mmCIF file of C-alpha atoms and ligand atoms in Angstrom:
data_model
loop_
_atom_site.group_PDB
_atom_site.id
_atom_site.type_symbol
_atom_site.label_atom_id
_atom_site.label_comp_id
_atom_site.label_asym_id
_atom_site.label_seq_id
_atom_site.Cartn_x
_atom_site.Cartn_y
_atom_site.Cartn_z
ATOM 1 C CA UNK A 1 0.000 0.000 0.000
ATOM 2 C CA UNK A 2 1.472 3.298 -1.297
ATOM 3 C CA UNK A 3 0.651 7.037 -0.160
ATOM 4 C CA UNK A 4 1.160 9.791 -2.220
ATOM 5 C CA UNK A 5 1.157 13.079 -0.206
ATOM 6 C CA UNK A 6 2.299 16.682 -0.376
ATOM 7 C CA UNK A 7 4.698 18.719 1.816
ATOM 8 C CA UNK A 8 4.278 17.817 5.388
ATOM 9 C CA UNK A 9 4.853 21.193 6.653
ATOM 10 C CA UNK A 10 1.905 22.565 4.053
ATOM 11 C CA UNK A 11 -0.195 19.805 2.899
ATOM 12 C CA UNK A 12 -3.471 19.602 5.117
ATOM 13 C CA UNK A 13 -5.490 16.925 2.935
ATOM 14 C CA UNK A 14 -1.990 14.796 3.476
ATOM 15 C CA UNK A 15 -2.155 14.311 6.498
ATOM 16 C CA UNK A 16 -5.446 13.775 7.339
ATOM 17 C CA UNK A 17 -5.127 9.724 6.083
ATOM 18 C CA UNK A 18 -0.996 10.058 6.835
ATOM 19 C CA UNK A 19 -2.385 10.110 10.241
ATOM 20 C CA UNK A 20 -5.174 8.014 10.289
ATOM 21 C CA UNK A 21 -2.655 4.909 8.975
ATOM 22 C CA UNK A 22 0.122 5.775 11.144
ATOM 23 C CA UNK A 23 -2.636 5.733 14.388
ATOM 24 C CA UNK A 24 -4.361 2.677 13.403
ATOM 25 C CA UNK A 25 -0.801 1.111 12.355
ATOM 26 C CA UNK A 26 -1.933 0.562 9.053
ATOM 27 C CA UNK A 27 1.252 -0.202 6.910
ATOM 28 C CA UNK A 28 2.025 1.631 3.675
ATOM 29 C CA UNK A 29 4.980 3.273 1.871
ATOM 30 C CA UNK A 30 4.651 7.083 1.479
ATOM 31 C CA UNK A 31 5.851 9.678 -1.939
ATOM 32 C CA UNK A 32 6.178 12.938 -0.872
ATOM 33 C CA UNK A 33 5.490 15.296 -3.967
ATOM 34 C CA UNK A 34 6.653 19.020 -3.371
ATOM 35 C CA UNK A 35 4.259 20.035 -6.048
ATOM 36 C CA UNK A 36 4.750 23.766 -6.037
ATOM 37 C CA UNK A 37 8.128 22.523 -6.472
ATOM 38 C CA UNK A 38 7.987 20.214 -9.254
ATOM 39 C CA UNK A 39 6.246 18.706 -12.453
ATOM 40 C CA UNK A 40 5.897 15.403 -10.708
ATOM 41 C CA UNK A 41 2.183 15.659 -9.701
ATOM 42 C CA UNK A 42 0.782 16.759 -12.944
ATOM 43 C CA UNK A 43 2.919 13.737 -14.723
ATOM 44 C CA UNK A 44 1.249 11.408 -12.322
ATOM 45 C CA UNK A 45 -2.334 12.861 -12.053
ATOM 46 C CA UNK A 46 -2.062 12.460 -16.384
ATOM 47 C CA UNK A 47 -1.140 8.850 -16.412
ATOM 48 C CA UNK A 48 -3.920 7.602 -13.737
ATOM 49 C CA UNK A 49 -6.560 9.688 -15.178
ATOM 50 C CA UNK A 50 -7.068 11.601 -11.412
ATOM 51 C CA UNK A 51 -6.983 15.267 -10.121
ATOM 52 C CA UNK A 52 -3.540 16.903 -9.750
ATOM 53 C CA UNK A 53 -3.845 16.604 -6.215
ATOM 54 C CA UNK A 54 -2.800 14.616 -3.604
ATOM 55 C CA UNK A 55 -2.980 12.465 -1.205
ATOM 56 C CA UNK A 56 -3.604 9.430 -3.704
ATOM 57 C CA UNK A 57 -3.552 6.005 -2.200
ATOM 58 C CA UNK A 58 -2.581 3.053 -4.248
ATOM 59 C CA UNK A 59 -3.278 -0.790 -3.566
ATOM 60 C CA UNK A 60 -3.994 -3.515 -5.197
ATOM 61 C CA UNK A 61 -3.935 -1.974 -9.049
ATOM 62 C CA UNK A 62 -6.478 0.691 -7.776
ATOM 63 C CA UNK A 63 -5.336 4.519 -7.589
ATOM 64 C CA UNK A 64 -7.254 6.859 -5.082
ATOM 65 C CA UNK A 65 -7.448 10.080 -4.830
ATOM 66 C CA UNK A 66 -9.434 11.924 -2.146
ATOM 67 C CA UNK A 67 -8.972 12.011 1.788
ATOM 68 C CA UNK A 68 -12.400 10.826 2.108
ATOM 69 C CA UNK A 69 -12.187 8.394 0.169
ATOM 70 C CA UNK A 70 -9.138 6.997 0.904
ATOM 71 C CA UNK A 71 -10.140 7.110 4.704
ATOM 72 C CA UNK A 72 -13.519 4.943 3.203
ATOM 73 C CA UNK A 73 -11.621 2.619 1.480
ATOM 74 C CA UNK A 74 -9.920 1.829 4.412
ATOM 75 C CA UNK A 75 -12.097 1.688 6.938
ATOM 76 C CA UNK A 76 -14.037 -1.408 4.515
ATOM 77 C CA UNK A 77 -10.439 -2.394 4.169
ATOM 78 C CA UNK A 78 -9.733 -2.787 7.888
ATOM 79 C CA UNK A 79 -12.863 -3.404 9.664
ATOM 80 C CA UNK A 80 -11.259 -4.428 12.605
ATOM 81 C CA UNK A 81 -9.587 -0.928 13.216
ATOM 82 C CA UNK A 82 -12.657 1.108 13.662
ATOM 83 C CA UNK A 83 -11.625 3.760 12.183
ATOM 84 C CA UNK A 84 -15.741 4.910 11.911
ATOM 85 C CA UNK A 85 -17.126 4.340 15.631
ATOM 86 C CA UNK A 86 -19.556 1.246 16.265
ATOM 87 C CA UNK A 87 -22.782 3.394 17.300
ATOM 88 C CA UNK A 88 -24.487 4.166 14.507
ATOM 89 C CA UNK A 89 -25.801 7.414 16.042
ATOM 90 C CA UNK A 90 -22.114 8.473 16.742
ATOM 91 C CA UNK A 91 -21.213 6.856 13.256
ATOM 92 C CA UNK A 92 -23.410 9.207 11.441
ATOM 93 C CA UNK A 93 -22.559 12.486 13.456
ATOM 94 C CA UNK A 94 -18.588 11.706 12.710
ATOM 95 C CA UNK A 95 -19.701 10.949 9.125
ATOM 96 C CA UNK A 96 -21.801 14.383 8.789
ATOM 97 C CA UNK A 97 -18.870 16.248 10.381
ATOM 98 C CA UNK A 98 -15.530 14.903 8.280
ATOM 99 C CA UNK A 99 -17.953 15.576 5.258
ATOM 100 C CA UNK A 100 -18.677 19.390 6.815
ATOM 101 C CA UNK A 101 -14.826 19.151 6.774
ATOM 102 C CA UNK A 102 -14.409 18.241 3.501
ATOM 103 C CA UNK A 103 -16.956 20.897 1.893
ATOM 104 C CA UNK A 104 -17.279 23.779 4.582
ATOM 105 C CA UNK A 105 -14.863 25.639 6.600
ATOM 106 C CA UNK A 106 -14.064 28.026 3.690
ATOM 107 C CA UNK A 107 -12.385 31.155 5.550
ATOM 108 C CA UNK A 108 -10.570 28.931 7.881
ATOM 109 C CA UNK A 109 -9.241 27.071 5.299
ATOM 110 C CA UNK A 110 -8.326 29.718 2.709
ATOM 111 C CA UNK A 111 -7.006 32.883 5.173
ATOM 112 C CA UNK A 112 -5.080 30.171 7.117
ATOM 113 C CA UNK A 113 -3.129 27.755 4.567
ATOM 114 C CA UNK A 114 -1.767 24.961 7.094
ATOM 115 C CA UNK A 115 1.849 25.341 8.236
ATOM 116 C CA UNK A 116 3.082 23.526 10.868
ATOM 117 C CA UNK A 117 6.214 25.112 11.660
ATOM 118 C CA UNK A 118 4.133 28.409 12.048
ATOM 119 C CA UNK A 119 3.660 30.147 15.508
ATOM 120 C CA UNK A 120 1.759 33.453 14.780
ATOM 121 C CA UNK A 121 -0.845 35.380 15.673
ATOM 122 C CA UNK A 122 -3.291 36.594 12.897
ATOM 123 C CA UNK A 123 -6.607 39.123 13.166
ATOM 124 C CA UNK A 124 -9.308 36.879 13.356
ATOM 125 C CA UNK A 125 -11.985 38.335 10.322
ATOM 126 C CA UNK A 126 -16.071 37.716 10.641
ATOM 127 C CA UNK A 127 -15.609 34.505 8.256
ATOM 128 C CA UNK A 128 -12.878 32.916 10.603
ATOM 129 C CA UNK A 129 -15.020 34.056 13.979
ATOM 130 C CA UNK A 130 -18.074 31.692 12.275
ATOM 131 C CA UNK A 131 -15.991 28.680 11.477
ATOM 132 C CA UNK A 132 -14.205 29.029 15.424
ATOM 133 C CA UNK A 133 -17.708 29.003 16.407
ATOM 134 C CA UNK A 134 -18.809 25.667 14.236
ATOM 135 C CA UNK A 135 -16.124 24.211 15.530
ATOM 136 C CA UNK A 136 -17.089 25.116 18.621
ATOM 137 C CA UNK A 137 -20.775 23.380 18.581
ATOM 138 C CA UNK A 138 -19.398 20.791 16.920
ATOM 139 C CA UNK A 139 -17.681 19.450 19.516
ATOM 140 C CA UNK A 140 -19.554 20.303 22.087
ATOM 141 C CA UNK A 141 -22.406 17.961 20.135
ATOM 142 C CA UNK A 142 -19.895 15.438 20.106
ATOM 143 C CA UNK A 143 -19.142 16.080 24.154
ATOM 144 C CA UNK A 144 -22.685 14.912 24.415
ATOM 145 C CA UNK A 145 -21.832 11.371 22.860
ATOM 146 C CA UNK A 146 -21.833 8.603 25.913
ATOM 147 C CA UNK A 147 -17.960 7.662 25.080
ATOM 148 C CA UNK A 148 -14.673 6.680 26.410
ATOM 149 C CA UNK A 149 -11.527 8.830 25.667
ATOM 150 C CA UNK A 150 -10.403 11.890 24.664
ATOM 151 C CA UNK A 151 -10.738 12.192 20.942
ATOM 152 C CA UNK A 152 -14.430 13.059 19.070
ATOM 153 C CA UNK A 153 -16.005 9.491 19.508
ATOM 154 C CA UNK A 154 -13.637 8.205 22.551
ATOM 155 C CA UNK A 155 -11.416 6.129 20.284
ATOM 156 C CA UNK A 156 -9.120 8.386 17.344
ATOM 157 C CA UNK A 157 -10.957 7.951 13.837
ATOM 158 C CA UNK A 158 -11.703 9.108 10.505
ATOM 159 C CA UNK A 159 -13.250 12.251 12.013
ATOM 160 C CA UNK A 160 -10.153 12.859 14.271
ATOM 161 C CA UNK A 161 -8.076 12.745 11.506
ATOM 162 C CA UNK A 162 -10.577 14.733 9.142
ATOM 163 C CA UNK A 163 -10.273 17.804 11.436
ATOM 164 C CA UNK A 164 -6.231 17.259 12.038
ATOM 165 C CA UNK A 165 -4.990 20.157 10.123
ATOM 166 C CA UNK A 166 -7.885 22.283 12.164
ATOM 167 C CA UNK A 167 -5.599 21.485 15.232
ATOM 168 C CA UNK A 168 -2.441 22.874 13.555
ATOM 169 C CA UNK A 169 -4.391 26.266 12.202
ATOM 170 C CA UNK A 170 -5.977 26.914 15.392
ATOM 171 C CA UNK A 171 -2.653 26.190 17.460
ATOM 172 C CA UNK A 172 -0.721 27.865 15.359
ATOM 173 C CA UNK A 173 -2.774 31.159 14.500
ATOM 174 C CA UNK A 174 -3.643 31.645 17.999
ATOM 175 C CA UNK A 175 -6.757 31.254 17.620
ATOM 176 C CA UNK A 176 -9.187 30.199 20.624
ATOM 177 C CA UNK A 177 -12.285 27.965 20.255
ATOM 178 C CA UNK A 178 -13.499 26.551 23.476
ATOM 179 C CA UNK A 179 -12.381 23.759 25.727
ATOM 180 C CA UNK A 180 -13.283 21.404 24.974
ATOM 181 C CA UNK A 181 -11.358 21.668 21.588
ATOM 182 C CA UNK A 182 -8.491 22.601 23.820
ATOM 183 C CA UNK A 183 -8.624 19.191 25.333
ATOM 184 C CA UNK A 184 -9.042 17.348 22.212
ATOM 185 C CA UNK A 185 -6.333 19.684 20.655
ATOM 186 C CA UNK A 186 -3.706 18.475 22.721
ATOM 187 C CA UNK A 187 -4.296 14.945 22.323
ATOM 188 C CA UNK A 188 -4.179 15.395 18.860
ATOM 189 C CA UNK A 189 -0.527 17.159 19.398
ATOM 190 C CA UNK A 190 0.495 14.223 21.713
ATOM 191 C CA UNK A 191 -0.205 11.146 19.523
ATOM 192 C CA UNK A 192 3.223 9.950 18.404
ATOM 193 C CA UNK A 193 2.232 10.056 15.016
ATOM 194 C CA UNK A 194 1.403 13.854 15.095
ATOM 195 C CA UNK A 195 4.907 14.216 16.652
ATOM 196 C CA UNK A 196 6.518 12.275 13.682
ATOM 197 C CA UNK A 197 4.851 14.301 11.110
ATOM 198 C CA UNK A 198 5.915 17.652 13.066
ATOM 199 C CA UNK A 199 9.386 16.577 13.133
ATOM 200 C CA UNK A 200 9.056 15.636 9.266
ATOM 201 C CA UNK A 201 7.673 18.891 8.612
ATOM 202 C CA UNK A 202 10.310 20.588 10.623
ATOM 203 C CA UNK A 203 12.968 18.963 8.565
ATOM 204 C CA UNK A 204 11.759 19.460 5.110
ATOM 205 C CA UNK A 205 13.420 22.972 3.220
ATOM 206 C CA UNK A 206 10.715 23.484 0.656
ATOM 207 C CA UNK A 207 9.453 26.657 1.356
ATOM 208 C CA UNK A 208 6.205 28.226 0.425
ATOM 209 C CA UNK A 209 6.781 31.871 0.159
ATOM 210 C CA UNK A 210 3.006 33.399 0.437
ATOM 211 C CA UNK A 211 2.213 30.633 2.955
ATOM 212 C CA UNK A 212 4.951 31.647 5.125
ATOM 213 C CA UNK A 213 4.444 35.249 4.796
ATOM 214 C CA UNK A 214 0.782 35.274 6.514
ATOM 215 C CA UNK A 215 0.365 37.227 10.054
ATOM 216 C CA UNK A 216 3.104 38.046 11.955
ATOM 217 C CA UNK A 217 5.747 36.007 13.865
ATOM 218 C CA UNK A 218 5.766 35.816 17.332
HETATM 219 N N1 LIG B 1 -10.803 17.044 -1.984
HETATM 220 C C1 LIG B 1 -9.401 16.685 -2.040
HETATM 221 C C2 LIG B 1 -8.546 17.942 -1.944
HETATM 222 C C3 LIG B 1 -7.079 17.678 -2.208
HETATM 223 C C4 LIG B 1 -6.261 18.948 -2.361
HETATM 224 O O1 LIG B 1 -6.790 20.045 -2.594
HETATM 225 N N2 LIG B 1 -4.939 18.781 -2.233
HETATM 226 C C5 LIG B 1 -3.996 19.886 -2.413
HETATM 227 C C6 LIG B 1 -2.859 19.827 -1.417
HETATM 228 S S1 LIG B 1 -3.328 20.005 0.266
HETATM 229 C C7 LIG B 1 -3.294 19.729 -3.744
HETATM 230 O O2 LIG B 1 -2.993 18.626 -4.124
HETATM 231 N N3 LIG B 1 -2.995 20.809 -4.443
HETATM 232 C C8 LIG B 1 -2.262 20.712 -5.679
HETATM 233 C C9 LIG B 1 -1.863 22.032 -6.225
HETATM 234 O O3 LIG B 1 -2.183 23.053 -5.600
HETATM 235 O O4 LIG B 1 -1.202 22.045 -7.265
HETATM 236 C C10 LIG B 1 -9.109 15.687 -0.905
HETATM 237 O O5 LIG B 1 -9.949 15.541 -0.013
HETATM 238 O O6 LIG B 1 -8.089 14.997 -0.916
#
């Protein structure tokens, strides 16, 4: 099994099934594409027919693209991790919230490009304000879930991992949403995995000029 991802310091949809393989100990081989970088995406996306975009998984002669997808695949894949929680109540709020994920979340995600290496403090606008506060009732619907442990359902998941680069912007922006999201925040930063990413994102020297340049440095 072979993952195709972007920059670790910058690409957010990477790591979302990055993670949710390395946490479930899921085995695969990963490509890391610097595609602002390089040609190499758009030669690949050509031959397998797919978006120039990554993360792609490949396995057994099938080529994926698309977090949520790839995190579906696998879940059918690997039953046995759970990587969707066993209550079908719970089940279907983490489903409706890694799709809000997927689709919503437009200011957050477009004044605040992912960067892990990034400590700053930026002006928080009207459109980032309403996505703090989603995420806000969001968890605290998922606070009301009977559960045991400290991610969204109890156990890490798809929906975890879905809202993974959320963790970074928020941490890294200075940005407040309540605590509950503090608590599930910092479990997030604790899991080994997240540490082994961070350290792979430290290391890497591509650099993304207009990423870097947003807000000011603390
Ligand atoms: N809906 C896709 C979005 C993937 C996406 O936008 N990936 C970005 C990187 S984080 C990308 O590949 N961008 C390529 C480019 O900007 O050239 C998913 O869920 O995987």
């Amino acid at each position: 099994m072979q993952l195709v991802i972007g920059y670790k310091n910058y690409s957010s949809w990477s790591l979302r099934p990055w993670l949710l393989m390395r946490v479930a100990q899921i085995e695969f081989t990963e490509t890391v594409i610097p595609f602002m970088h390089c040609e190499e995406l758009q030669e690949f996306a050509a031959v397998h027919q797919i978006p120039a975009q990554v993360p792609v998984l490949q396995h057994d002669g099938l080529t994926l693209p698309d977090s949520l997808a790839i995190a579906e695949y696998l879940a059918e894949l690997y039953p046995q991790a759970m990587l969707w929680p066993n209550n079908r109540r719970a089940r279907a709020q983490a489903r409706a919230a890694s799709a809000e994920m997927h689709s919503g979340f437009h200011a957050l995600r477009s004044a605040c490009p992912m960067n892990c290496r990034a400590i700053k403090t930026l002006p928080v606008s009207p459109g980032i304000q309403a996505d703090l506060d989603r995420l806000a009732t969001i968890w605290s619907r998922f606070d009301q879930l009977d559960k045991d442990g400290e991610f969204l359902c109890g156990q890490f998941g798809i929906v975890d991992a879905m809202f993974a680069p959320v963790m970074w912007r928020v941490r890294g922006y200075g940005f407040s949403v309540s605590r509950s999201f503090a608590r599930w925040s910092d479990a997030m930063f604790a899991l080994p995995a997240m540490q082994q990413w961070l350290a792979a994102a430290t290391a890497e020297q591509w650099v993304i000029d207009d990423y870097d340049k947003i807000g000011e440095t603390v």
